[in-house]
Short mmCIF file of N, CA, C and O in Angstrom, two decimals:
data_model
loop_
_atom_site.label_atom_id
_atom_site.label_comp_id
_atom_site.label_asym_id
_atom_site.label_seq_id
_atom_site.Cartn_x
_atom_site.Cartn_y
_atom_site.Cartn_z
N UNK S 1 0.85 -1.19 0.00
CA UNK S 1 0.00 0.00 0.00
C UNK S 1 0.88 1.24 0.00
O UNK S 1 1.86 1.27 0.75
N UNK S 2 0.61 2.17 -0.74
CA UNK S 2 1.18 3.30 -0.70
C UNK S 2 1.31 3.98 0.93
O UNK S 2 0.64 3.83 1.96
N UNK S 3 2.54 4.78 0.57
CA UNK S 3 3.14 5.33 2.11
C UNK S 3 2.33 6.63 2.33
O UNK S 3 1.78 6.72 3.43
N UNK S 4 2.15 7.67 1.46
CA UNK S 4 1.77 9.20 1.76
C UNK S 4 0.08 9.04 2.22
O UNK S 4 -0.50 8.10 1.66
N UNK S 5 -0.55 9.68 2.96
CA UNK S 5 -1.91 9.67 2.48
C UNK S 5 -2.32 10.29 1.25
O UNK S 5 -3.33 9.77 0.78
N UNK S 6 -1.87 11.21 0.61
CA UNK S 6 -2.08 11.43 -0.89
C UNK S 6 -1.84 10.68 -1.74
O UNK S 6 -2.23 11.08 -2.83
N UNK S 7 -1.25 9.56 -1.73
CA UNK S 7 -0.97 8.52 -2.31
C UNK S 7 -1.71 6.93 -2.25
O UNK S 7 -1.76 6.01 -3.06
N UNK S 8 -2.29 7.13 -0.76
CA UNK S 8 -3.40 6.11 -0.74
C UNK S 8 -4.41 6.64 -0.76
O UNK S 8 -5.39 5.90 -0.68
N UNK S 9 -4.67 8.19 -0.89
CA UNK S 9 -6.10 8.25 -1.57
C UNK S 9 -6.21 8.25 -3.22
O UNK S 9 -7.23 8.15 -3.90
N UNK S 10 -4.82 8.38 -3.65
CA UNK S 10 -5.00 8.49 -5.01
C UNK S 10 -5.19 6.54 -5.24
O UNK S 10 -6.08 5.99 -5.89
N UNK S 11 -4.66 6.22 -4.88
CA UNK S 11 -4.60 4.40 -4.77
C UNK S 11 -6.26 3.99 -4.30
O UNK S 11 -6.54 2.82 -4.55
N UNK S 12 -7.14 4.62 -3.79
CA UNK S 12 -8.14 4.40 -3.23
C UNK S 12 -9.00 4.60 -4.46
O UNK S 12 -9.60 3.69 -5.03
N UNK S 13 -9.02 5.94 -4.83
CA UNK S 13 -9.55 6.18 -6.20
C UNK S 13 -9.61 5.34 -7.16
O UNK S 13 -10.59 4.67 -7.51
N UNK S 14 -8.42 5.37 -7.64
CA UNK S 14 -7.89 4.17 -9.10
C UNK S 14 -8.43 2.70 -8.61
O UNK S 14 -7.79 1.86 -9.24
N UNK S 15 -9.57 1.94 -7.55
CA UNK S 15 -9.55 1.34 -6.96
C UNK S 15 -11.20 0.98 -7.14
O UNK S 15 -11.74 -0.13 -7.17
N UNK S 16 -11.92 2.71 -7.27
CA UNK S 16 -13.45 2.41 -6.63
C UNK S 16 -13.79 3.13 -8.02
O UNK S 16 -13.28 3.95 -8.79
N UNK S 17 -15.04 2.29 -7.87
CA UNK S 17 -16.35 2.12 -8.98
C UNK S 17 -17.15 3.71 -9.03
O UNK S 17 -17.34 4.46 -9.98
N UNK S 18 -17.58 3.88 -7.23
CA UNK S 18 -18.47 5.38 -6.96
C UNK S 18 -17.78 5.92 -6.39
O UNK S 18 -16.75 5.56 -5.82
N UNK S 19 -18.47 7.30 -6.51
CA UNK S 19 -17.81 8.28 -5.97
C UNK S 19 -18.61 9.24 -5.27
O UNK S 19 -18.77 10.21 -6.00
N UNK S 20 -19.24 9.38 -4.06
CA UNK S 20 -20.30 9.66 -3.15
C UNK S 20 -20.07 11.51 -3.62
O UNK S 20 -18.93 11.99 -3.67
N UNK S 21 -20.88 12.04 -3.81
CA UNK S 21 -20.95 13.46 -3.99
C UNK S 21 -21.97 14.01 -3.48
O UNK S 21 -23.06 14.26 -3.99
N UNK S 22 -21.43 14.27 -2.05
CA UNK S 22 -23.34 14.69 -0.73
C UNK S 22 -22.79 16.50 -1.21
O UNK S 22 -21.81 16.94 -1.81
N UNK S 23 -23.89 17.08 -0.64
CA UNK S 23 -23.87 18.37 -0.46
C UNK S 23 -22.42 18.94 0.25
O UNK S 23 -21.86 18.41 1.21
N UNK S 24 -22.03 20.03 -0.41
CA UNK S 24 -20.69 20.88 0.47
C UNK S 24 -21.57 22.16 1.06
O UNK S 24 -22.79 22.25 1.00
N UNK S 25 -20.60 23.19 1.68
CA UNK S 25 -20.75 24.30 1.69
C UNK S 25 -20.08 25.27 0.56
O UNK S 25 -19.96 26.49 0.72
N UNK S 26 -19.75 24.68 -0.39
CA UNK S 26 -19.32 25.86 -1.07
C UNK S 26 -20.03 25.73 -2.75
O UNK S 26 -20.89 24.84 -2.80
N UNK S 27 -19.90 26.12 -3.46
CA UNK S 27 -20.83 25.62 -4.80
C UNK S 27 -20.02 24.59 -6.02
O UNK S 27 -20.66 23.93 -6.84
N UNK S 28 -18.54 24.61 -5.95
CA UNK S 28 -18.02 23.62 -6.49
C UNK S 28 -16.82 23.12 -5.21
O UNK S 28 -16.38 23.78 -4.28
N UNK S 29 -16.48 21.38 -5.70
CA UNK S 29 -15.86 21.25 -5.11
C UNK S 29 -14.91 20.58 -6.17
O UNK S 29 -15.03 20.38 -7.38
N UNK S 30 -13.52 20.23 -4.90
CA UNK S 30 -12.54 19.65 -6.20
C UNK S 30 -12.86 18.10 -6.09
O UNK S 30 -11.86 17.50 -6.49
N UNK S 31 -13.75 17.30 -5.76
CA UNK S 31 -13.85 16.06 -5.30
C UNK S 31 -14.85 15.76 -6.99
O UNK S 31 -14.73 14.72 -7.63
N UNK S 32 -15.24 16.27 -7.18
CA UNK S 32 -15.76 15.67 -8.76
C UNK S 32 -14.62 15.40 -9.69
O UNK S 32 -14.50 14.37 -10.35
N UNK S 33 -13.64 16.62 -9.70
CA UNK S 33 -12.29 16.56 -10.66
C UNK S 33 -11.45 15.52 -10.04
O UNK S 33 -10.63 15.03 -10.81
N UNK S 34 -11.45 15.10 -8.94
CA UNK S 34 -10.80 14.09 -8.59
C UNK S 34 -11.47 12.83 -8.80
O UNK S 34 -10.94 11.81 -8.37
N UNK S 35 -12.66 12.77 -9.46
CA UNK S 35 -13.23 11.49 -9.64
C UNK S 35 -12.83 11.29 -10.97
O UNK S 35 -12.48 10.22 -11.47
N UNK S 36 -12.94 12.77 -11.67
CA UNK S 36 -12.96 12.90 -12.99
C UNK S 36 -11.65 12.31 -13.71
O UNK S 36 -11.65 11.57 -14.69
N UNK S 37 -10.42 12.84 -12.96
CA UNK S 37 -9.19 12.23 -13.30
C UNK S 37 -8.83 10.63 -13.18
O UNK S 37 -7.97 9.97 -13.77
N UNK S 38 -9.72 10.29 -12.29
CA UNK S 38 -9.68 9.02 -11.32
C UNK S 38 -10.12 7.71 -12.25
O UNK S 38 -9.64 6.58 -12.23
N UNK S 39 -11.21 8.23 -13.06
CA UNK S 39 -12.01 7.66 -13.77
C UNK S 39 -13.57 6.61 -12.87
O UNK S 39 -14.01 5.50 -13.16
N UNK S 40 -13.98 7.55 -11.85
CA UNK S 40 -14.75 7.33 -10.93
C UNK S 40 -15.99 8.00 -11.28
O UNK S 40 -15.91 9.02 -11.97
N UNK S 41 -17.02 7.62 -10.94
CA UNK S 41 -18.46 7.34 -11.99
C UNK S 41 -18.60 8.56 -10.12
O UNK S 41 -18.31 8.29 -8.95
N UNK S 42 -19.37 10.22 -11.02
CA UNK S 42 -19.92 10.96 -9.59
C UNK S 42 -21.18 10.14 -9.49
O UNK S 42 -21.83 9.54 -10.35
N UNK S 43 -21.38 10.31 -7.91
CA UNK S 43 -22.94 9.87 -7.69
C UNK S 43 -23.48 10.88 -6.59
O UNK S 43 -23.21 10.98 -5.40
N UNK S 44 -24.33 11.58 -7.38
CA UNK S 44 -24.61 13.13 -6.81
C UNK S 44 -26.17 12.83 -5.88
O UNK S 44 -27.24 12.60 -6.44
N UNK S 45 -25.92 12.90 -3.90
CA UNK S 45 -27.16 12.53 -3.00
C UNK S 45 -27.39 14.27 -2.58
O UNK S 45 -26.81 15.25 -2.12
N UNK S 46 -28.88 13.74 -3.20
CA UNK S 46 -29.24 15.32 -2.93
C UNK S 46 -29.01 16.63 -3.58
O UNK S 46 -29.72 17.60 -3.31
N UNK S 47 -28.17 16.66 -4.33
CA UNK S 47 -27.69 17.68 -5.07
C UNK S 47 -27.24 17.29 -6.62
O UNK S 47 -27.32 16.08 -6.87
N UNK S 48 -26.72 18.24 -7.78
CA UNK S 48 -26.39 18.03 -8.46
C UNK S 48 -27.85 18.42 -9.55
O UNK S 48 -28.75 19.18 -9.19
N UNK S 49 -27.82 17.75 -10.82
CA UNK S 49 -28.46 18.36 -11.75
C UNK S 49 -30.09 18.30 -11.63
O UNK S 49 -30.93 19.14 -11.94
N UNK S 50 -30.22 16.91 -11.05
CA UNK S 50 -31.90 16.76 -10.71
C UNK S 50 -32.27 17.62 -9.76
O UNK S 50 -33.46 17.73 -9.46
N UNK S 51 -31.33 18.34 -9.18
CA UNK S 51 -31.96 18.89 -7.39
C UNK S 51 -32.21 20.07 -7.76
O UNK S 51 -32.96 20.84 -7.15
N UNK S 52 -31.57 20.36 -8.89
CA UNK S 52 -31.79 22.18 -9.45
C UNK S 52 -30.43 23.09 -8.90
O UNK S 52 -30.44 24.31 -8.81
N UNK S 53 -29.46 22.36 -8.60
CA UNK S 53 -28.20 22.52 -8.68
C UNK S 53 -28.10 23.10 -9.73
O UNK S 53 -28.77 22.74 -10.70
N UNK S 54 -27.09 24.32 -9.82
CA UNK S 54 -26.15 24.95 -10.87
C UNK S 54 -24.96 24.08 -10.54
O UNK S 54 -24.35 24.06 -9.48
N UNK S 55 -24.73 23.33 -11.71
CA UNK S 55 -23.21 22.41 -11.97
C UNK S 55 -22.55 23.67 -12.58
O UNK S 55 -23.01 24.75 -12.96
N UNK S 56 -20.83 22.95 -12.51
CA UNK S 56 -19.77 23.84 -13.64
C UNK S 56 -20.25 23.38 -15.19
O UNK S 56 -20.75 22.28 -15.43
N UNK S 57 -20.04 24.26 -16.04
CA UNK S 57 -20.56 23.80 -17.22
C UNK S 57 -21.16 22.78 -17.38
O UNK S 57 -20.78 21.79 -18.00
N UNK S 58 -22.49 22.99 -16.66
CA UNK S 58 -23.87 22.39 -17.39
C UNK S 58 -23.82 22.70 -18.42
O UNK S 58 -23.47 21.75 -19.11
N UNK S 59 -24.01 23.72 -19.09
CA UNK S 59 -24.26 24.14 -20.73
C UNK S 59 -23.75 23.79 -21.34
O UNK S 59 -24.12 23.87 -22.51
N UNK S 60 -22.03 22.88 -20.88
CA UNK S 60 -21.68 22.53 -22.00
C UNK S 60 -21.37 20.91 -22.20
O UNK S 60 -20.82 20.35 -23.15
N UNK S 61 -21.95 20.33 -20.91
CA UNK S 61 -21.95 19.05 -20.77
C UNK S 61 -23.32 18.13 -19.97
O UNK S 61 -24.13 18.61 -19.17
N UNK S 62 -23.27 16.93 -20.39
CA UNK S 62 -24.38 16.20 -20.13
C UNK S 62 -24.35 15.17 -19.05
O UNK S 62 -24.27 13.96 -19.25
N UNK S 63 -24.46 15.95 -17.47
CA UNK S 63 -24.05 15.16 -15.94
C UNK S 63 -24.82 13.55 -16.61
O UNK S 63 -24.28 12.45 -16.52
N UNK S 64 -25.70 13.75 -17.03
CA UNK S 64 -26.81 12.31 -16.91
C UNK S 64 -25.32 11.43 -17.63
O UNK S 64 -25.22 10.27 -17.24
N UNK S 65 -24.45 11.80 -18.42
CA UNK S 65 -23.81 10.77 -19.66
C UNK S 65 -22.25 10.21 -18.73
O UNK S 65 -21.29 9.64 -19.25
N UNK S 66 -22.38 10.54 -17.39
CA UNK S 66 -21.26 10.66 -16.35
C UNK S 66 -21.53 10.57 -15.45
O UNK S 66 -20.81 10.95 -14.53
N UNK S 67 -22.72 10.02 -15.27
CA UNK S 67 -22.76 10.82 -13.18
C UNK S 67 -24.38 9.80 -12.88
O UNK S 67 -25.10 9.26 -13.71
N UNK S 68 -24.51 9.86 -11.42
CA UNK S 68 -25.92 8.94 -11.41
C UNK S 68 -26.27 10.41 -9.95
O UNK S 68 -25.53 10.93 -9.12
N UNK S 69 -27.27 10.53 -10.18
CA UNK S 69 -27.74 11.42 -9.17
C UNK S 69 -29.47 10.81 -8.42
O UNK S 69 -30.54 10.67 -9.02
N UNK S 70 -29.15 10.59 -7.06
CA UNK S 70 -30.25 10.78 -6.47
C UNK S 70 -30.98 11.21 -5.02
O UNK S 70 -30.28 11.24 -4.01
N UNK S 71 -32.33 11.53 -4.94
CA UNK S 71 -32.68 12.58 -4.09
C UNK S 71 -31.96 11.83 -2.93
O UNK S 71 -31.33 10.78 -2.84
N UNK S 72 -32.45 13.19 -1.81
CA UNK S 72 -31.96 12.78 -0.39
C UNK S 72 -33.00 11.48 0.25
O UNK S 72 -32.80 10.54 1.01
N UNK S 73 -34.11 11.98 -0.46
CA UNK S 73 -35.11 10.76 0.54
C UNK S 73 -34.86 9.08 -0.07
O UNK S 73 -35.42 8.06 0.32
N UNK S 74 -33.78 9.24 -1.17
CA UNK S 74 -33.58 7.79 -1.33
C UNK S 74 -31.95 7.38 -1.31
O UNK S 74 -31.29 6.70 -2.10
N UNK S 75 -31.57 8.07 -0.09
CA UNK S 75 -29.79 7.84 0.52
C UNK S 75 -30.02 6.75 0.74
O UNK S 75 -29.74 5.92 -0.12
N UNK S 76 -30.56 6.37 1.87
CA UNK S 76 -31.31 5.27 2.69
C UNK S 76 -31.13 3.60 1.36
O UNK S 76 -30.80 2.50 1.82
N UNK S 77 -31.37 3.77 0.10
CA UNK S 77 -31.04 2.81 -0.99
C UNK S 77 -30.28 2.91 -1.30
O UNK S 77 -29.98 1.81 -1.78
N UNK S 78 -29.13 3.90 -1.52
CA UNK S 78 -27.74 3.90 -2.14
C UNK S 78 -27.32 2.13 -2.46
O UNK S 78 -27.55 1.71 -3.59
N UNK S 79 -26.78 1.28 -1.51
CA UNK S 79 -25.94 0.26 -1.76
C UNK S 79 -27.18 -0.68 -2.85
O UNK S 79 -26.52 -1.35 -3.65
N UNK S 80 -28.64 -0.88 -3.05
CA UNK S 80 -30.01 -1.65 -3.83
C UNK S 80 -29.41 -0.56 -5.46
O UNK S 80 -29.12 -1.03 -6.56
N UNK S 81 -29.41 0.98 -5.03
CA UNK S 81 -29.25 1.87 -6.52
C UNK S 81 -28.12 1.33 -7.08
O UNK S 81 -28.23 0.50 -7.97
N UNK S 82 -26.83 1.75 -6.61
CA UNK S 82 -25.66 0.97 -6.96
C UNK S 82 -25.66 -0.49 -8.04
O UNK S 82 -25.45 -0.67 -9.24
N UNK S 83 -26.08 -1.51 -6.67
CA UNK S 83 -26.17 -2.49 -7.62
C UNK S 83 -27.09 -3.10 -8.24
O UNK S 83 -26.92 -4.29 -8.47
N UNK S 84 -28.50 -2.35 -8.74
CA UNK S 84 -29.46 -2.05 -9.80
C UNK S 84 -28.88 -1.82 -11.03
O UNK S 84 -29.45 -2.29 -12.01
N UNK S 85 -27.52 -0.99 -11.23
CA UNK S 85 -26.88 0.04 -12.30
C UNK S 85 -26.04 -1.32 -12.91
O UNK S 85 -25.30 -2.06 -12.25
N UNK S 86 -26.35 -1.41 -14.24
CA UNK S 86 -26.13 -2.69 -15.23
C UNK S 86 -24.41 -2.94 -15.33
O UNK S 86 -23.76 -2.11 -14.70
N UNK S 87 -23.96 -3.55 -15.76
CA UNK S 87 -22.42 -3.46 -16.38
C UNK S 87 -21.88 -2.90 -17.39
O UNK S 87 -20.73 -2.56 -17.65
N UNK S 88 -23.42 -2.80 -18.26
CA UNK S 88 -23.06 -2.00 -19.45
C UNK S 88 -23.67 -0.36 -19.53
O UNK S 88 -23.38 0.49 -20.37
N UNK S 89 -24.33 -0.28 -18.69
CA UNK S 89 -24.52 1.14 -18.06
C UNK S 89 -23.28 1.36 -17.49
O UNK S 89 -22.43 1.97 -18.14
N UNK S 90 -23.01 0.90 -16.25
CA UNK S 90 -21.57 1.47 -15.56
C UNK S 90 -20.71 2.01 -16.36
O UNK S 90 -20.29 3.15 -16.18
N UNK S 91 -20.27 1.12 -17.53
CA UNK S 91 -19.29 1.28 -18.04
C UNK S 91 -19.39 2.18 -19.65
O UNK S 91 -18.46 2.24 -20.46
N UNK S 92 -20.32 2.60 -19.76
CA UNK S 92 -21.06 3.68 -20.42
C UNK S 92 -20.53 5.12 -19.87
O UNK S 92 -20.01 6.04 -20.49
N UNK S 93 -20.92 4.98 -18.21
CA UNK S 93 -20.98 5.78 -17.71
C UNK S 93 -19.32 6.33 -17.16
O UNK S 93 -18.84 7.45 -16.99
N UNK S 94 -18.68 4.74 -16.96
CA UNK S 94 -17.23 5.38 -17.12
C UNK S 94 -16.33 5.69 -18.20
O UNK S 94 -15.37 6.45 -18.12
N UNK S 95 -16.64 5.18 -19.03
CA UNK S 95 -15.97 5.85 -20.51
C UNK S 95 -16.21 7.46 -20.43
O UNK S 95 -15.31 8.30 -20.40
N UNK S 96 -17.28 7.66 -20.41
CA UNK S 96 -17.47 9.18 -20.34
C UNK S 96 -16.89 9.55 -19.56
O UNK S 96 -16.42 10.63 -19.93
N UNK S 97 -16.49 9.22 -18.24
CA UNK S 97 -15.86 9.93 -17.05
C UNK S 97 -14.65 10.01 -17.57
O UNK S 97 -14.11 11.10 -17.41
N UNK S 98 -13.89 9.01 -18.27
CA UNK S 98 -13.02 9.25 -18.74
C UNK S 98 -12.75 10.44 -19.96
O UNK S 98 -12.10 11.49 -20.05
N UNK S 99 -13.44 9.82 -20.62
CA UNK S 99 -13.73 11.21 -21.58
C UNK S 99 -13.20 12.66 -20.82
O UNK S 99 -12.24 13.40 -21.03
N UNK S 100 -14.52 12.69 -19.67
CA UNK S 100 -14.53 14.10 -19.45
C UNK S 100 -13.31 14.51 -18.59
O UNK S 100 -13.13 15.68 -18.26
N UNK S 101 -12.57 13.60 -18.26
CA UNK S 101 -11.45 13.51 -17.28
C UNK S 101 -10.52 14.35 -17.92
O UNK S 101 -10.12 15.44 -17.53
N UNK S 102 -10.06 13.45 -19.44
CA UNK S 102 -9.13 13.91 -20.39
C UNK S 102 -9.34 15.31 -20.68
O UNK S 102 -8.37 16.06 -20.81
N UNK S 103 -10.59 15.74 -20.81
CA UNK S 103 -11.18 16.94 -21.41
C UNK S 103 -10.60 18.10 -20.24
O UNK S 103 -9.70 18.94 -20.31
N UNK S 104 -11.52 17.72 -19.20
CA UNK S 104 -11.45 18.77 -17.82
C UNK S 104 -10.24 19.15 -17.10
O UNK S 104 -9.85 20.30 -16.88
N UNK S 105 -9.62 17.91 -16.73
CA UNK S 105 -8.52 17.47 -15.64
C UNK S 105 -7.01 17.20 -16.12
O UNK S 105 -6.04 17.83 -15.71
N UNK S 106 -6.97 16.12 -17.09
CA UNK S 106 -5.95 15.83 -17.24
C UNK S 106 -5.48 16.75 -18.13
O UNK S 106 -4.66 17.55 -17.69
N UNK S 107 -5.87 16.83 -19.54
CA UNK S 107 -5.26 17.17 -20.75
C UNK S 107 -3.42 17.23 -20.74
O UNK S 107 -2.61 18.15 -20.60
N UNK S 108 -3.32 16.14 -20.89
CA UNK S 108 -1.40 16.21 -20.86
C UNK S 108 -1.35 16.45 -19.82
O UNK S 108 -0.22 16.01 -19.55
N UNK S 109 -1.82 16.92 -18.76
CA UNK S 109 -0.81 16.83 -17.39
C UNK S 109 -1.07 18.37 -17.16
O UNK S 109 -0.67 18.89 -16.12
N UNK S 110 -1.95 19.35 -18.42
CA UNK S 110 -2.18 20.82 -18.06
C UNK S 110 -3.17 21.36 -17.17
O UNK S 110 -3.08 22.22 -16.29
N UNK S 111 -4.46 20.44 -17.74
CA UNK S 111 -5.62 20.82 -17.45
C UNK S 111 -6.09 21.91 -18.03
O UNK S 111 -5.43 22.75 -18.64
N UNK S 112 -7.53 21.91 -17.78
CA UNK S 112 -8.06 23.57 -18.41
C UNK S 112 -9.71 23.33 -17.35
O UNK S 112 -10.74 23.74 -17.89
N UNK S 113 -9.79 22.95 -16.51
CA UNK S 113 -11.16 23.58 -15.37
C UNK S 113 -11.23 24.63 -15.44
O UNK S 113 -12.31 25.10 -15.78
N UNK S 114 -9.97 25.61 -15.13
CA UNK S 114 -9.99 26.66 -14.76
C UNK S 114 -10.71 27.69 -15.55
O UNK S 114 -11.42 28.65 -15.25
N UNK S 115 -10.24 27.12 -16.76
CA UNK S 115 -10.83 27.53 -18.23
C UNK S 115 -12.15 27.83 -18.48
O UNK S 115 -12.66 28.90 -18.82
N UNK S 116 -12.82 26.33 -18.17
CA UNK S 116 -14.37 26.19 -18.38
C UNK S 116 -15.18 26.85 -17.24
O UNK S 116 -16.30 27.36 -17.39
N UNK S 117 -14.42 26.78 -16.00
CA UNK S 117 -15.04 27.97 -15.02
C UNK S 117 -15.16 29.02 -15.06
O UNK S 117 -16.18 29.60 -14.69
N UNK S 118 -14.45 29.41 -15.39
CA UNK S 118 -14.39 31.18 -15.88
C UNK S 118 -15.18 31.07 -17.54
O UNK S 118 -15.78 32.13 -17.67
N UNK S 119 -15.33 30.44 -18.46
CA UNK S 119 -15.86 30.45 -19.32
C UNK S 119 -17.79 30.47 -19.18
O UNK S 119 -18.65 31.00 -19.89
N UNK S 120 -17.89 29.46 -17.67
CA UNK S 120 -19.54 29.33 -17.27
C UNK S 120 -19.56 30.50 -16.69
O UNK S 120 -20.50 31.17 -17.12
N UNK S 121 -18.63 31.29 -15.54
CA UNK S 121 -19.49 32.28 -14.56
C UNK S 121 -19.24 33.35 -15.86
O UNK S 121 -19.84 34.37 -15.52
N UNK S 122 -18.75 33.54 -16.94
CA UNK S 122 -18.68 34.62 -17.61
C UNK S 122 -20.26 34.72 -17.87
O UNK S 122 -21.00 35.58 -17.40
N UNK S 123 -20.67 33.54 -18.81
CA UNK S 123 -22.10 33.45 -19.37
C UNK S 123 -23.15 34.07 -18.16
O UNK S 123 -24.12 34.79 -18.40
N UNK S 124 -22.76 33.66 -16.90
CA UNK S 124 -23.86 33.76 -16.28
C UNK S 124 -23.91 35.11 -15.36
O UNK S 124 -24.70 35.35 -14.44
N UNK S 125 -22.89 35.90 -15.86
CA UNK S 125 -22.92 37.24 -15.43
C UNK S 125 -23.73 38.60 -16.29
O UNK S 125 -23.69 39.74 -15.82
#
């Protein structure tokens, strides 16, 4: 097992299927881009695109084609939702994560979030 804790959470990641995304206090967090790089399927309780959440570039991307989101009153099912979600859904759903990983996070090792953030709050000013 890796020695750093940044290193066994990155080892933890590269490891897991979901990626629990409950409510923060702030309006983005970096725990999606870390799924995103990770190649970890978000699973948005309570929040996110069904809840009427403003995501980072919604406008220019499709959470449903990446992400599984559901309400708070059905946390309580998480582990029945989970493994309801097919093999060929999952993996639908992680190709895209990957996709959007390459797109968002990685690109060569540059990234461009920063990019598409400032590109959404521009629109919405």
């Amino acid at each position: 097992l890796p020695s750093s804790t940044n290193e066994a959470y990155a080892f933890a990641l590269s490891q897991s299927r979901y990626g629990l995304t409950p409510p923060g206090y702030t309006l983005d967090t970096t725990r999606l881009y870390e799924y995103l790089a990770f190649g970890v399927v978000p699973v948005f309780i309570g929040t996110g695109p069904h809840s009427g959440q403003v995501m980072p570039f919604q406008d220019d991307f499709d959470y449903d084609s990446f992400s599984l989101s559901i309400s708070r009153d059905e946390a309580h099912m998480l582990p029945q939702i989970l493994e309801s979600v097919g093999e060929a859904k999952y993996e639908r759903l992680r190709q895209r994560v990957w996709e959007m990983g390459r797109l968002l996070v990685l690109e060569e090792g540059r990234g461009n979030v920063l990019e598409w953030l400032a590109r959404d709050l521009c629109r919405r000013m």
